Structure formats: structure tokens, C-alpha cells
Amino acid sequence: MERCKGGIKETIRMRIKILSSALEDLYEARLFYEQQGVGVGDYFFDSLFSDIDSLVLYGGIHRKVAGYHRLLSKRFPYAIYYTMENQDLILVKRVLDFRQDPKKIRRALR
């Protein structure tokens, strides 16, 4: 990401930190999908990490839900909940199946 400061372009390098709660969500979902078929869990993992990596470019543009930005995964019914801590840090809080009861999702985000 670039911004102009006094006519000089300044590059801001976004960092992404995935909290342990989100890593646990990813691990559990990976196990579930691996039981559905050999290699599906790995495909899930790669797909979700690709979505998370896209936050380097698109962090902060997603709709806010329960105080968090929510990025919907491109290939699986999962939502990535994150916050922008400052101009260069994104914290991924949870990665949740968005087909579940909204009350359960809100509880998970507390």
C-alpha cells in the first residue's frame, strides 16, 4: 500500500497476525473437510490462507459485523473476522462457518 506524504511516496507494509482462536478454527475445519475426502482438508487450508493473504491488499474494505470486518471465503462457507489495529497490522480473530446460528457466531466473537 502506498500513500503520498509531502509529494514523496511512502510504502506501508501490511502485516497479518492470526490469533490462536482463528488457528484453532482453521485446524478443526481442516479435520472436518479431510474426513469428507482425501486432500479436501488441505484444499480448505490453502483456500482459507489465500483469502487471509488477500487482506494485505483489501484489509479494511469489508463490511463490519459485531465490531469486526468480515471477509467471506471465495471457496468455502466460512467467514474471516478481523480488525485493523493500525495502518499496518491486521488481527484475524476467528474463522467461522457462516451457516451456523448467528447467535453462536456472536458468542464466538466476544
PDB file of C-alpha atoms in Angstrom:
ATOM      1  CA  MET A   1       0.000   0.000   0.000  1.00  0.00           C
ATOM      2  CA  GLU A   2       1.337   3.416  -0.907  1.00  0.00           C
ATOM      3  CA  ARG A   3       0.464   6.844   0.368  1.00  0.00           C
ATOM      4  CA  CYS A   4       1.759  10.238  -0.532  1.00  0.00           C
ATOM      5  CA  LYS A   5       3.339  12.371   2.166  1.00  0.00           C
ATOM      6  CA  GLY A   6       4.686  15.739   1.117  1.00  0.00           C
ATOM      7  CA  GLY A   7       4.979  14.617  -2.501  1.00  0.00           C
ATOM      8  CA  ILE A   8       7.032  11.530  -1.542  1.00  0.00           C
ATOM      9  CA  LYS A   9       5.537   8.083  -1.956  1.00  0.00           C
ATOM     10  CA  GLU A  10       5.756   6.046   1.217  1.00  0.00           C
ATOM     11  CA  THR A  11       5.162   2.283   1.156  1.00  0.00           C
ATOM     12  CA  ILE A  12       3.223   0.795   4.059  1.00  0.00           C
ATOM     13  CA  ARG A  13       3.804  -2.911   4.555  1.00  0.00           C
ATOM     14  CA  MET A  14       0.709  -4.627   5.953  1.00  0.00           C
ATOM     15  CA  ARG A  15       1.252  -7.382   8.489  1.00  0.00           C
ATOM     16  CA  ILE A  16      -1.273 -10.068   9.328  1.00  0.00           C
ATOM     17  CA  LYS A  17      -1.369 -11.747  12.727  1.00  0.00           C
ATOM     18  CA  ILE A  18      -3.593 -14.802  13.090  1.00  0.00           C
ATOM     19  CA  LEU A  19      -4.706 -15.250  16.697  1.00  0.00           C
ATOM     20  CA  SER A  20      -4.747 -18.695  18.317  1.00  0.00           C
ATOM     21  CA  SER A  21      -8.572 -18.687  18.300  1.00  0.00           C
ATOM     22  CA  ALA A  22      -8.541 -18.391  14.475  1.00  0.00           C
ATOM     23  CA  LEU A  23      -5.837 -21.045  14.127  1.00  0.00           C
ATOM     24  CA  GLU A  24      -7.961 -23.431  16.209  1.00  0.00           C
ATOM     25  CA  ASP A  25     -10.976 -22.695  13.984  1.00  0.00           C
ATOM     26  CA  LEU A  26      -8.890 -23.445  10.880  1.00  0.00           C
ATOM     27  CA  TYR A  27      -7.483 -26.657  12.339  1.00  0.00           C
ATOM     28  CA  GLU A  28     -10.918 -28.008  13.345  1.00  0.00           C
ATOM     29  CA  ALA A  29     -12.422 -27.172   9.953  1.00  0.00           C
ATOM     30  CA  ARG A  30      -9.456 -28.749   8.173  1.00  0.00           C
ATOM     31  CA  LEU A  31     -10.029 -32.001  10.081  1.00  0.00           C
ATOM     32  CA  PHE A  32     -13.731 -31.922   9.197  1.00  0.00           C
ATOM     33  CA  TYR A  33     -13.054 -31.415   5.487  1.00  0.00           C
ATOM     34  CA  GLU A  34     -10.324 -34.053   5.436  1.00  0.00           C
ATOM     35  CA  GLN A  35     -12.928 -36.570   6.658  1.00  0.00           C
ATOM     36  CA  GLN A  36     -15.064 -35.643   3.646  1.00  0.00           C
ATOM     37  CA  GLY A  37     -12.369 -36.774   1.228  1.00  0.00           C
ATOM     38  CA  VAL A  38      -8.629 -37.195   0.945  1.00  0.00           C
ATOM     39  CA  GLY A  39      -6.994 -33.850   0.203  1.00  0.00           C
ATOM     40  CA  VAL A  40     -10.112 -31.753   0.815  1.00  0.00           C
ATOM     41  CA  GLY A  41      -8.755 -30.598   4.186  1.00  0.00           C
ATOM     42  CA  ASP A  42      -5.530 -29.419   2.565  1.00  0.00           C
ATOM     43  CA  TYR A  43      -7.518 -27.656  -0.168  1.00  0.00           C
ATOM     44  CA  PHE A  44      -9.619 -25.948   2.534  1.00  0.00           C
ATOM     45  CA  PHE A  45      -6.490 -24.836   4.390  1.00  0.00           C
ATOM     46  CA  ASP A  46      -4.818 -23.490   1.223  1.00  0.00           C
ATOM     47  CA  SER A  47      -8.007 -21.696   0.152  1.00  0.00           C
ATOM     48  CA  LEU A  48      -8.574 -20.002   3.508  1.00  0.00           C
ATOM     49  CA  PHE A  49      -4.945 -18.929   3.807  1.00  0.00           C
ATOM     50  CA  SER A  50      -5.181 -17.470   0.302  1.00  0.00           C
ATOM     51  CA  ASP A  51      -8.236 -15.493   1.434  1.00  0.00           C
ATOM     52  CA  ILE A  52      -6.376 -14.321   4.552  1.00  0.00           C
ATOM     53  CA  ASP A  53      -3.357 -13.324   2.452  1.00  0.00           C
ATOM     54  CA  SER A  54      -5.648 -11.143   0.315  1.00  0.00           C
ATOM     55  CA  LEU A  55      -6.123  -8.905   3.368  1.00  0.00           C
ATOM     56  CA  VAL A  56      -2.698  -7.408   2.628  1.00  0.00           C
ATOM     57  CA  LEU A  57      -4.356  -5.656  -0.331  1.00  0.00           C
ATOM     58  CA  TYR A  58      -8.004  -5.481   0.717  1.00  0.00           C
ATOM     59  CA  GLY A  59      -7.921  -5.249   4.512  1.00  0.00           C
ATOM     60  CA  GLY A  60     -10.458  -2.816   5.915  1.00  0.00           C
ATOM     61  CA  ILE A  61     -12.869  -2.737   2.968  1.00  0.00           C
ATOM     62  CA  HIS A  62     -15.161  -5.499   4.225  1.00  0.00           C
ATOM     63  CA  ARG A  63     -18.487  -4.973   5.951  1.00  0.00           C
ATOM     64  CA  LYS A  64     -18.368  -4.838   9.750  1.00  0.00           C
ATOM     65  CA  VAL A  65     -20.312  -7.425  11.728  1.00  0.00           C
ATOM     66  CA  ALA A  66     -20.343  -7.423  15.547  1.00  0.00           C
ATOM     67  CA  GLY A  67     -17.449  -4.944  15.562  1.00  0.00           C
ATOM     68  CA  TYR A  68     -15.230  -6.978  13.189  1.00  0.00           C
ATOM     69  CA  HIS A  69     -14.582  -6.740   9.486  1.00  0.00           C
ATOM     70  CA  ARG A  70     -15.935  -9.892   7.810  1.00  0.00           C
ATOM     71  CA  LEU A  71     -14.289 -11.375   4.718  1.00  0.00           C
ATOM     72  CA  LEU A  72     -16.286 -14.190   3.106  1.00  0.00           C
ATOM     73  CA  SER A  73     -14.167 -17.027   1.760  1.00  0.00           C
ATOM     74  CA  LYS A  74     -14.255 -17.484  -2.002  1.00  0.00           C
ATOM     75  CA  ARG A  75     -14.491 -21.302  -1.987  1.00  0.00           C
ATOM     76  CA  PHE A  76     -15.946 -22.430   1.353  1.00  0.00           C
ATOM     77  CA  PRO A  77     -18.863 -21.251   3.510  1.00  0.00           C
ATOM     78  CA  TYR A  78     -16.550 -19.575   6.010  1.00  0.00           C
ATOM     79  CA  ALA A  79     -16.114 -16.015   7.200  1.00  0.00           C
ATOM     80  CA  ILE A  80     -12.849 -14.489   8.380  1.00  0.00           C
ATOM     81  CA  TYR A  81     -13.368 -11.961  11.179  1.00  0.00           C
ATOM     82  CA  TYR A  82     -10.592  -9.420  11.658  1.00  0.00           C
ATOM     83  CA  THR A  83      -9.739  -5.963  12.956  1.00  0.00           C
ATOM     84  CA  MET A  84      -7.440  -3.256  11.650  1.00  0.00           C
ATOM     85  CA  GLU A  85      -5.215  -2.406  14.602  1.00  0.00           C
ATOM     86  CA  ASN A  86      -3.420   0.450  12.875  1.00  0.00           C
ATOM     87  CA  GLN A  87      -2.255   1.295   9.364  1.00  0.00           C
ATOM     88  CA  ASP A  88      -0.035  -1.770   9.110  1.00  0.00           C
ATOM     89  CA  LEU A  89      -1.490  -4.567  11.281  1.00  0.00           C
ATOM     90  CA  ILE A  90      -4.475  -6.841  10.704  1.00  0.00           C
ATOM     91  CA  LEU A  91      -5.547  -9.192  13.513  1.00  0.00           C
ATOM     92  CA  VAL A  92      -7.519 -12.259  12.407  1.00  0.00           C
ATOM     93  CA  LYS A  93      -9.717 -13.137  15.389  1.00  0.00           C
ATOM     94  CA  ARG A  94     -11.924 -16.026  14.163  1.00  0.00           C
ATOM     95  CA  VAL A  95     -12.603 -18.127  11.079  1.00  0.00           C
ATOM     96  CA  LEU A  96     -16.178 -19.422  11.362  1.00  0.00           C
ATOM     97  CA  ASP A  97     -18.666 -21.413   9.312  1.00  0.00           C
ATOM     98  CA  PHE A  98     -21.249 -18.774   8.430  1.00  0.00           C
ATOM     99  CA  ARG A  99     -24.059 -21.330   8.046  1.00  0.00           C
ATOM    100  CA  GLN A 100     -24.383 -21.671  11.808  1.00  0.00           C
ATOM    101  CA  ASP A 101     -26.814 -19.858  14.078  1.00  0.00           C
ATOM    102  CA  PRO A 102     -25.958 -16.106  14.130  1.00  0.00           C
ATOM    103  CA  LYS A 103     -26.239 -16.123  17.941  1.00  0.00           C
ATOM    104  CA  LYS A 104     -23.488 -18.739  18.097  1.00  0.00           C
ATOM    105  CA  ILE A 105     -21.307 -16.603  15.822  1.00  0.00           C
ATOM    106  CA  ARG A 106     -21.850 -13.522  18.013  1.00  0.00           C
ATOM    107  CA  ARG A 107     -20.902 -15.545  21.113  1.00  0.00           C
ATOM    108  CA  ALA A 108     -17.736 -16.767  19.390  1.00  0.00           C
ATOM    109  CA  LEU A 109     -16.760 -13.175  18.586  1.00  0.00           C
ATOM    110  CA  ARG A 110     -16.938 -11.979  22.189  1.00  0.00           C
TER     111      ARG A 110
END
